[in-house]
Amino acid sequence: DVKVTQSSRYLVKRTGEKVFLECVQDMDHENMFWYRQDPGLGLRLIYFSYDVKMKEKGDIPEGYSVSREKKERFSLILESASTNQTSMYLCASSPAPYHNSPLHFGNGTRLTVT
Amino acid sequence: GQQVMQIPQYQHVQEGEDFTTYCNSSTTLSNIQWYKQRPGGHPVFLIQLVKSGEVKKQKRLTFQFGEAKKNSSLHITATQTTDVGTYFCAVTSSNTGKLIFGQGTTLQVKP
């Protein structure tokens, strides 16, 4: 079974802090994704990566960056956290090709920025 | 950009009643995926539909892809309390190739 592990289940940070959200998958998947989930808005794609050191912007990349130095790990970085980034963050992975492969999600990180 | 509309946003049913959620797109879709998210959980992949008019069943769940490949439905027969959760459709954007999620339909089942 695919396992996608997010480092923290709950996180509380202060405005202006640099925040790192870590995600690791154990199935050698090429593709990894970061989504945020907000009530009434569904899941919105922040960034995704289809290979090591490759990244592409999703629909809402502003205020975020990502890093993929190893195939199994995809990090989401909030350069300077703001209160409007309080949300549930979901990491996912999938095998290639990404446009028709099912996503496997982690348990999510609920981030609160105060 | 491409959007997908999912309706209804919420549905409350009595246990044993049927439930249907719909996913609609203005453009032709290459495929559609369905996910279920239990309260407090993460989305879990249910199924993918690819062919025009395709119908797939998983026990009490029936998934249908429209003939024109612009819409899809998920129907649950005789709901149970274990069906509670939010059901999302997800489609591949014809412009970007990225997966776009609908807003989800949250199902509540009264025992």
PDB file of C-alpha atoms in Angstrom:
ATOM      1  CA  ASP A   1       0.000   0.000   0.000  1.00  0.00           C
ATOM      2  CA  VAL A   2       1.216   3.500  -0.847  1.00  0.00           C
ATOM      3  CA  LYS A   3       2.130   5.541   2.123  1.00  0.00           C
ATOM      4  CA  VAL A   4       2.369   9.312   2.018  1.00  0.00           C
ATOM      5  CA  THR A   5       3.576  10.761   5.293  1.00  0.00           C
ATOM      6  CA  GLN A   6       3.314  14.384   6.294  1.00  0.00           C
ATOM      7  CA  SER A   7       5.623  15.405   9.098  1.00  0.00           C
ATOM      8  CA  SER A   8       3.088  17.262  11.253  1.00  0.00           C
ATOM      9  CA  ARG A   9      -0.635  16.808  11.811  1.00  0.00           C
ATOM     10  CA  TYR A  10      -1.083  20.190  13.481  1.00  0.00           C
ATOM     11  CA  LEU A  11       1.140  23.257  13.336  1.00  0.00           C
ATOM     12  CA  VAL A  12       0.811  26.727  14.867  1.00  0.00           C
ATOM     13  CA  LYS A  13       3.078  29.480  13.593  1.00  0.00           C
ATOM     14  CA  ARG A  14       3.331  33.229  13.955  1.00  0.00           C
ATOM     15  CA  THR A  15       2.884  35.752  11.175  1.00  0.00           C
ATOM     16  CA  GLY A  16       6.155  36.339   9.344  1.00  0.00           C
ATOM     17  CA  GLU A  17       7.733  33.024  10.277  1.00  0.00           C
ATOM     18  CA  LYS A  18       9.254  30.767   7.633  1.00  0.00           C
ATOM     19  CA  VAL A  19       7.362  27.479   7.650  1.00  0.00           C
ATOM     20  CA  PHE A  20       8.415  24.113   6.244  1.00  0.00           C
ATOM     21  CA  LEU A  21       5.897  21.358   5.541  1.00  0.00           C
ATOM     22  CA  GLU A  22       7.491  18.026   4.751  1.00  0.00           C
ATOM     23  CA  CYS A  23       6.069  15.116   2.785  1.00  0.00           C
ATOM     24  CA  VAL A  24       7.578  11.700   2.103  1.00  0.00           C
ATOM     25  CA  GLN A  25       6.214   8.897  -0.075  1.00  0.00           C
ATOM     26  CA  ASP A  26       7.446   5.330  -0.140  1.00  0.00           C
ATOM     27  CA  MET A  27       6.235   4.058  -3.518  1.00  0.00           C
ATOM     28  CA  ASP A  28       8.829   5.539  -5.859  1.00  0.00           C
ATOM     29  CA  HIS A  29       6.188   7.775  -7.465  1.00  0.00           C
ATOM     30  CA  GLU A  30       7.387  10.312  -9.987  1.00  0.00           C
ATOM     31  CA  ASN A  31       4.762  12.929  -9.224  1.00  0.00           C
ATOM     32  CA  MET A  32       4.157  14.806  -6.004  1.00  0.00           C
ATOM     33  CA  PHE A  33       1.650  17.537  -5.237  1.00  0.00           C
ATOM     34  CA  TRP A  34       0.769  20.107  -2.618  1.00  0.00           C
ATOM     35  CA  TYR A  35      -2.876  21.149  -2.208  1.00  0.00           C
ATOM     36  CA  ARG A  36      -4.609  23.355   0.273  1.00  0.00           C
ATOM     37  CA  GLN A  37      -8.160  22.629   1.346  1.00  0.00           C
ATOM     38  CA  ASP A  38     -10.542  25.312   2.564  1.00  0.00           C
ATOM     39  CA  PRO A  39     -14.278  24.991   3.308  1.00  0.00           C
ATOM     40  CA  GLY A  40     -16.375  25.642   0.225  1.00  0.00           C
ATOM     41  CA  LEU A  41     -13.335  25.882  -2.050  1.00  0.00           C
ATOM     42  CA  GLY A  42     -12.413  22.236  -2.399  1.00  0.00           C
ATOM     43  CA  LEU A  43      -8.799  21.317  -3.062  1.00  0.00           C
ATOM     44  CA  ARG A  44      -6.612  23.868  -4.807  1.00  0.00           C
ATOM     45  CA  LEU A  45      -3.245  22.979  -6.283  1.00  0.00           C
ATOM     46  CA  ILE A  46      -0.310  25.015  -5.003  1.00  0.00           C
ATOM     47  CA  TYR A  47       2.667  23.323  -6.684  1.00  0.00           C
ATOM     48  CA  PHE A  48       3.517  19.990  -8.171  1.00  0.00           C
ATOM     49  CA  SER A  49       6.641  18.165  -9.244  1.00  0.00           C
ATOM     50  CA  TYR A  50       6.957  15.451 -11.867  1.00  0.00           C
ATOM     51  CA  ASP A  51      10.617  14.688 -11.266  1.00  0.00           C
ATOM     52  CA  VAL A  52      13.461  15.403  -8.907  1.00  0.00           C
ATOM     53  CA  LYS A  53      14.426  19.084  -8.962  1.00  0.00           C
ATOM     54  CA  MET A  54      11.486  19.825 -11.269  1.00  0.00           C
ATOM     55  CA  LYS A  55       8.556  21.925 -10.124  1.00  0.00           C
ATOM     56  CA  GLU A  56       5.562  23.593 -11.672  1.00  0.00           C
ATOM     57  CA  LYS A  57       3.180  26.193 -10.334  1.00  0.00           C
ATOM     58  CA  GLY A  58      -0.345  25.187  -9.624  1.00  0.00           C
ATOM     59  CA  ASP A  59      -3.342  27.489  -9.367  1.00  0.00           C
ATOM     60  CA  ILE A  60      -2.357  29.360  -6.193  1.00  0.00           C
ATOM     61  CA  PRO A  61       1.468  29.449  -5.900  1.00  0.00           C
ATOM     62  CA  GLU A  62       1.752  32.975  -4.483  1.00  0.00           C
ATOM     63  CA  GLY A  63       3.422  33.043  -1.083  1.00  0.00           C
ATOM     64  CA  TYR A  64       4.717  29.487  -1.429  1.00  0.00           C
ATOM     65  CA  SER A  65       7.759  27.719  -2.779  1.00  0.00           C
ATOM     66  CA  VAL A  66       8.720  24.052  -2.985  1.00  0.00           C
ATOM     67  CA  SER A  67      11.775  21.849  -2.968  1.00  0.00           C
ATOM     68  CA  ARG A  68      12.299  18.365  -4.343  1.00  0.00           C
ATOM     69  CA  GLU A  69      15.888  17.285  -3.864  1.00  0.00           C
ATOM     70  CA  LYS A  70      15.065  13.576  -3.596  1.00  0.00           C
ATOM     71  CA  LYS A  71      12.398  11.569  -5.355  1.00  0.00           C
ATOM     72  CA  GLU A  72      10.608  10.553  -2.187  1.00  0.00           C
ATOM     73  CA  ARG A  73      10.477  13.970  -0.523  1.00  0.00           C
ATOM     74  CA  PHE A  74       8.547  17.115  -1.461  1.00  0.00           C
ATOM     75  CA  SER A  75       8.678  20.148   0.791  1.00  0.00           C
ATOM     76  CA  LEU A  76       6.339  23.122   0.845  1.00  0.00           C
ATOM     77  CA  ILE A  77       7.801  26.380   2.122  1.00  0.00           C
ATOM     78  CA  LEU A  78       5.892  29.408   3.314  1.00  0.00           C
ATOM     79  CA  GLU A  79       8.500  32.149   3.024  1.00  0.00           C
ATOM     80  CA  SER A  80       6.710  34.522   5.404  1.00  0.00           C
ATOM     81  CA  ALA A  81       3.569  33.026   6.873  1.00  0.00           C
ATOM     82  CA  SER A  82       0.411  35.125   6.844  1.00  0.00           C
ATOM     83  CA  THR A  83      -2.963  34.577   8.485  1.00  0.00           C
ATOM     84  CA  ASN A  84      -4.616  33.897   5.116  1.00  0.00           C
ATOM     85  CA  GLN A  85      -2.408  30.833   4.818  1.00  0.00           C
ATOM     86  CA  THR A  86      -4.202  29.214   7.727  1.00  0.00           C
ATOM     87  CA  SER A  87      -5.542  26.075   6.097  1.00  0.00           C
ATOM     88  CA  MET A  88      -5.361  22.303   5.740  1.00  0.00           C
ATOM     89  CA  TYR A  89      -2.409  21.314   3.555  1.00  0.00           C
ATOM     90  CA  LEU A  90      -2.508  18.000   1.749  1.00  0.00           C
ATOM     91  CA  CYS A  91       0.419  16.310   0.052  1.00  0.00           C
ATOM     92  CA  ALA A  92      -0.189  13.674  -2.615  1.00  0.00           C
ATOM     93  CA  SER A  93       1.811  11.453  -4.910  1.00  0.00           C
ATOM     94  CA  SER A  94       1.048   9.515  -8.079  1.00  0.00           C
ATOM     95  CA  PRO A  95       2.858   7.405 -10.633  1.00  0.00           C
ATOM     96  CA  ALA A  96       3.450   8.713 -14.145  1.00  0.00           C
ATOM     97  CA  PRO A  97       1.673   9.875 -16.221  1.00  0.00           C
ATOM     98  CA  TYR A  98       0.193  12.375 -13.814  1.00  0.00           C
ATOM     99  CA  HIS A  99      -2.834  13.346 -15.881  1.00  0.00           C
ATOM    100  CA  ASN A 100      -4.643  10.059 -15.458  1.00  0.00           C
ATOM    101  CA  SER A 101      -3.133   8.401 -12.411  1.00  0.00           C
ATOM    102  CA  PRO A 102      -4.937   8.341  -9.063  1.00  0.00           C
ATOM    103  CA  LEU A 103      -3.552  10.529  -6.290  1.00  0.00           C
ATOM    104  CA  HIS A 104      -2.519   9.067  -2.944  1.00  0.00           C
ATOM    105  CA  PHE A 105      -2.899  11.623  -0.189  1.00  0.00           C
ATOM    106  CA  GLY A 106      -1.189  12.065   3.137  1.00  0.00           C
ATOM    107  CA  ASN A 107      -3.169  12.710   6.317  1.00  0.00           C
ATOM    108  CA  GLY A 108      -2.793  16.460   6.005  1.00  0.00           C
ATOM    109  CA  THR A 109      -1.248  19.231   8.090  1.00  0.00           C
ATOM    110  CA  ARG A 110      -3.604  21.706   9.671  1.00  0.00           C
ATOM    111  CA  LEU A 111      -1.639  24.959   9.830  1.00  0.00           C
ATOM    112  CA  THR A 112      -2.752  27.895  11.930  1.00  0.00           C
ATOM    113  CA  VAL A 113      -0.977  31.212  11.501  1.00  0.00           C
ATOM    114  CA  THR A 114      -1.574  33.677  14.321  1.00  0.00           C
TER     115      THR A 114
ATOM    116  CA  GLY B   1      -9.361  28.357 -17.076  1.00  0.00           C
ATOM    117  CA  GLN B   2     -11.226  25.093 -17.015  1.00  0.00           C
ATOM    118  CA  GLN B   3     -13.658  24.687 -14.162  1.00  0.00           C
ATOM    119  CA  VAL B   4     -15.727  21.857 -12.900  1.00  0.00           C
ATOM    120  CA  MET B   5     -19.003  22.397 -11.073  1.00  0.00           C
ATOM    121  CA  GLN B   6     -20.123  19.871  -8.509  1.00  0.00           C
ATOM    122  CA  ILE B   7     -23.649  19.835  -7.106  1.00  0.00           C
ATOM    123  CA  PRO B   8     -25.154  19.805  -4.605  1.00  0.00           C
ATOM    124  CA  GLN B   9     -22.734  21.262  -2.060  1.00  0.00           C
ATOM    125  CA  TYR B  10     -24.504  19.522   0.833  1.00  0.00           C
ATOM    126  CA  GLN B  11     -27.011  16.700   1.111  1.00  0.00           C
ATOM    127  CA  HIS B  12     -28.740  15.340   4.182  1.00  0.00           C
ATOM    128  CA  VAL B  13     -30.509  12.017   3.781  1.00  0.00           C
ATOM    129  CA  GLN B  14     -32.207   9.479   5.996  1.00  0.00           C
ATOM    130  CA  GLU B  15     -30.375   6.191   6.234  1.00  0.00           C
ATOM    131  CA  GLY B  16     -31.651   3.924   3.484  1.00  0.00           C
ATOM    132  CA  GLU B  17     -32.393   6.731   1.029  1.00  0.00           C
ATOM    133  CA  ASP B  18     -30.465   7.120  -2.191  1.00  0.00           C
ATOM    134  CA  PHE B  19     -27.941   9.881  -2.906  1.00  0.00           C
ATOM    135  CA  THR B  20     -26.516  11.350  -6.098  1.00  0.00           C
ATOM    136  CA  THR B  21     -23.823  13.942  -6.717  1.00  0.00           C
ATOM    137  CA  TYR B  22     -23.137  15.470 -10.114  1.00  0.00           C
ATOM    138  CA  CYS B  23     -20.030  16.857 -11.715  1.00  0.00           C
ATOM    139  CA  ASN B  24     -20.322  19.121 -14.779  1.00  0.00           C
ATOM    140  CA  SER B  25     -17.766  20.628 -17.131  1.00  0.00           C
ATOM    141  CA  SER B  26     -18.152  23.050 -20.033  1.00  0.00           C
ATOM    142  CA  THR B  27     -15.462  21.233 -21.982  1.00  0.00           C
ATOM    143  CA  THR B  28     -14.984  17.628 -23.034  1.00  0.00           C
ATOM    144  CA  LEU B  29     -13.063  15.635 -20.475  1.00  0.00           C
ATOM    145  CA  SER B  30     -10.412  13.010 -21.116  1.00  0.00           C
ATOM    146  CA  ASN B  31     -11.225  11.250 -17.864  1.00  0.00           C
ATOM    147  CA  ILE B  32     -12.757  11.847 -14.456  1.00  0.00           C
ATOM    148  CA  GLN B  33     -11.787  10.588 -11.029  1.00  0.00           C
ATOM    149  CA  TRP B  34     -13.870  10.320  -7.862  1.00  0.00           C
ATOM    150  CA  TYR B  35     -12.571  10.590  -4.298  1.00  0.00           C
ATOM    151  CA  LYS B  36     -14.140  10.218  -0.865  1.00  0.00           C
ATOM    152  CA  GLN B  37     -12.989  12.103   2.227  1.00  0.00           C
ATOM    153  CA  ARG B  38     -14.296  10.942   5.589  1.00  0.00           C
ATOM    154  CA  PRO B  39     -14.672  13.597   8.319  1.00  0.00           C
ATOM    155  CA  GLY B  40     -11.208  14.342   9.698  1.00  0.00           C
ATOM    156  CA  GLY B  41      -9.592  12.212   7.014  1.00  0.00           C
ATOM    157  CA  HIS B  42      -7.893  12.681   3.689  1.00  0.00           C
ATOM    158  CA  PRO B  43      -9.292  12.112   0.177  1.00  0.00           C
ATOM    159  CA  VAL B  44      -9.173   8.509  -0.946  1.00  0.00           C
ATOM    160  CA  PHE B  45      -9.352   7.514  -4.596  1.00  0.00           C
ATOM    161  CA  LEU B  46     -12.512   5.605  -5.523  1.00  0.00           C
ATOM    162  CA  ILE B  47     -12.526   5.199  -9.291  1.00  0.00           C
ATOM    163  CA  GLN B  48     -11.565   6.613 -12.668  1.00  0.00           C
ATOM    164  CA  LEU B  49     -13.834   6.772 -15.730  1.00  0.00           C
ATOM    165  CA  VAL B  50     -12.386   7.137 -19.203  1.00  0.00           C
ATOM    166  CA  LYS B  51     -14.869   6.030 -21.852  1.00  0.00           C
ATOM    167  CA  SER B  52     -17.953   7.839 -23.105  1.00  0.00           C
ATOM    168  CA  GLY B  53     -21.083   6.463 -21.420  1.00  0.00           C
ATOM    169  CA  GLU B  54     -19.043   4.303 -19.071  1.00  0.00           C
ATOM    170  CA  VAL B  55     -20.795   2.908 -16.001  1.00  0.00           C
ATOM    171  CA  LYS B  56     -18.905   1.289 -13.154  1.00  0.00           C
ATOM    172  CA  LYS B  57     -20.191  -0.161  -9.911  1.00  0.00           C
ATOM    173  CA  GLN B  58     -18.610  -0.675  -6.515  1.00  0.00           C
ATOM    174  CA  LYS B  59     -21.147  -2.412  -4.272  1.00  0.00           C
ATOM    175  CA  ARG B  60     -23.819   0.255  -3.621  1.00  0.00           C
ATOM    176  CA  LEU B  61     -21.927   2.971  -5.547  1.00  0.00           C
ATOM    177  CA  THR B  62     -22.596   3.540  -9.264  1.00  0.00           C
ATOM    178  CA  PHE B  63     -20.386   5.862 -11.282  1.00  0.00           C
ATOM    179  CA  GLN B  64     -21.393   7.148 -14.675  1.00  0.00           C
ATOM    180  CA  PHE B  65     -19.580   9.153 -17.352  1.00  0.00           C
ATOM    181  CA  GLY B  66     -21.789  11.094 -19.752  1.00  0.00           C
ATOM    182  CA  GLU B  67     -22.035  10.282 -23.431  1.00  0.00           C
ATOM    183  CA  ALA B  68     -20.508  13.640 -24.337  1.00  0.00           C
ATOM    184  CA  LYS B  69     -17.834  13.236 -21.634  1.00  0.00           C
ATOM    185  CA  LYS B  70     -18.805  16.557 -20.075  1.00  0.00           C
ATOM    186  CA  ASN B  71     -20.474  15.296 -16.940  1.00  0.00           C
ATOM    187  CA  SER B  72     -20.415  12.481 -14.444  1.00  0.00           C
ATOM    188  CA  SER B  73     -22.442  11.249 -11.507  1.00  0.00           C
ATOM    189  CA  LEU B  74     -21.950   9.183  -8.400  1.00  0.00           C
ATOM    190  CA  HIS B  75     -25.051   7.438  -7.097  1.00  0.00           C
ATOM    191  CA  ILE B  76     -25.263   5.643  -3.754  1.00  0.00           C
ATOM    192  CA  THR B  77     -28.136   3.214  -3.264  1.00  0.00           C
ATOM    193  CA  ALA B  78     -29.608   2.783   0.211  1.00  0.00           C
ATOM    194  CA  THR B  79     -27.159   5.009   2.095  1.00  0.00           C
ATOM    195  CA  GLN B  80     -25.563   3.875   5.325  1.00  0.00           C
ATOM    196  CA  THR B  81     -23.917   5.919   8.070  1.00  0.00           C
ATOM    197  CA  THR B  82     -20.557   4.718   6.769  1.00  0.00           C
ATOM    198  CA  ASP B  83     -21.208   6.694   3.577  1.00  0.00           C
ATOM    199  CA  VAL B  84     -20.870   9.985   5.454  1.00  0.00           C
ATOM    200  CA  GLY B  85     -18.174  12.244   4.054  1.00  0.00           C
ATOM    201  CA  THR B  86     -17.326  14.570   1.198  1.00  0.00           C
ATOM    202  CA  TYR B  87     -17.241  13.246  -2.337  1.00  0.00           C
ATOM    203  CA  PHE B  88     -15.007  15.006  -4.853  1.00  0.00           C
ATOM    204  CA  CYS B  89     -14.754  14.673  -8.588  1.00  0.00           C
ATOM    205  CA  ALA B  90     -11.471  15.558 -10.270  1.00  0.00           C
ATOM    206  CA  VAL B  91     -10.832  16.209 -13.942  1.00  0.00           C
ATOM    207  CA  THR B  92      -7.754  16.716 -16.044  1.00  0.00           C
ATOM    208  CA  SER B  93      -7.483  20.222 -17.430  1.00  0.00           C
ATOM    209  CA  SER B  94      -7.285  20.183 -21.213  1.00  0.00           C
ATOM    210  CA  ASN B  95      -5.088  23.303 -21.080  1.00  0.00           C
ATOM    211  CA  THR B  96      -2.539  22.390 -18.451  1.00  0.00           C
ATOM    212  CA  GLY B  97      -2.899  18.658 -17.903  1.00  0.00           C
ATOM    213  CA  LYS B  98      -3.308  19.308 -14.184  1.00  0.00           C
ATOM    214  CA  LEU B  99      -5.935  17.651 -12.053  1.00  0.00           C
ATOM    215  CA  ILE B 100      -8.717  20.047 -11.018  1.00  0.00           C
ATOM    216  CA  PHE B 101     -11.028  19.156  -8.142  1.00  0.00           C
ATOM    217  CA  GLY B 102     -14.678  20.026  -7.829  1.00  0.00           C
ATOM    218  CA  GLN B 103     -15.861  21.790  -4.692  1.00  0.00           C
ATOM    219  CA  GLY B 104     -17.155  18.529  -3.269  1.00  0.00           C
ATOM    220  CA  THR B 105     -20.522  17.294  -2.027  1.00  0.00           C
ATOM    221  CA  THR B 106     -20.794  16.684   1.696  1.00  0.00           C
ATOM    222  CA  LEU B 107     -23.163  13.867   2.591  1.00  0.00           C
ATOM    223  CA  GLN B 108     -24.771  13.559   6.004  1.00  0.00           C
ATOM    224  CA  VAL B 109     -26.763  10.409   6.796  1.00  0.00           C
ATOM    225  CA  LYS B 110     -29.292  10.410   9.636  1.00  0.00           C
ATOM    226  CA  PRO B 111     -29.631   7.005  11.320  1.00  0.00           C
TER     227      PRO B 111
END
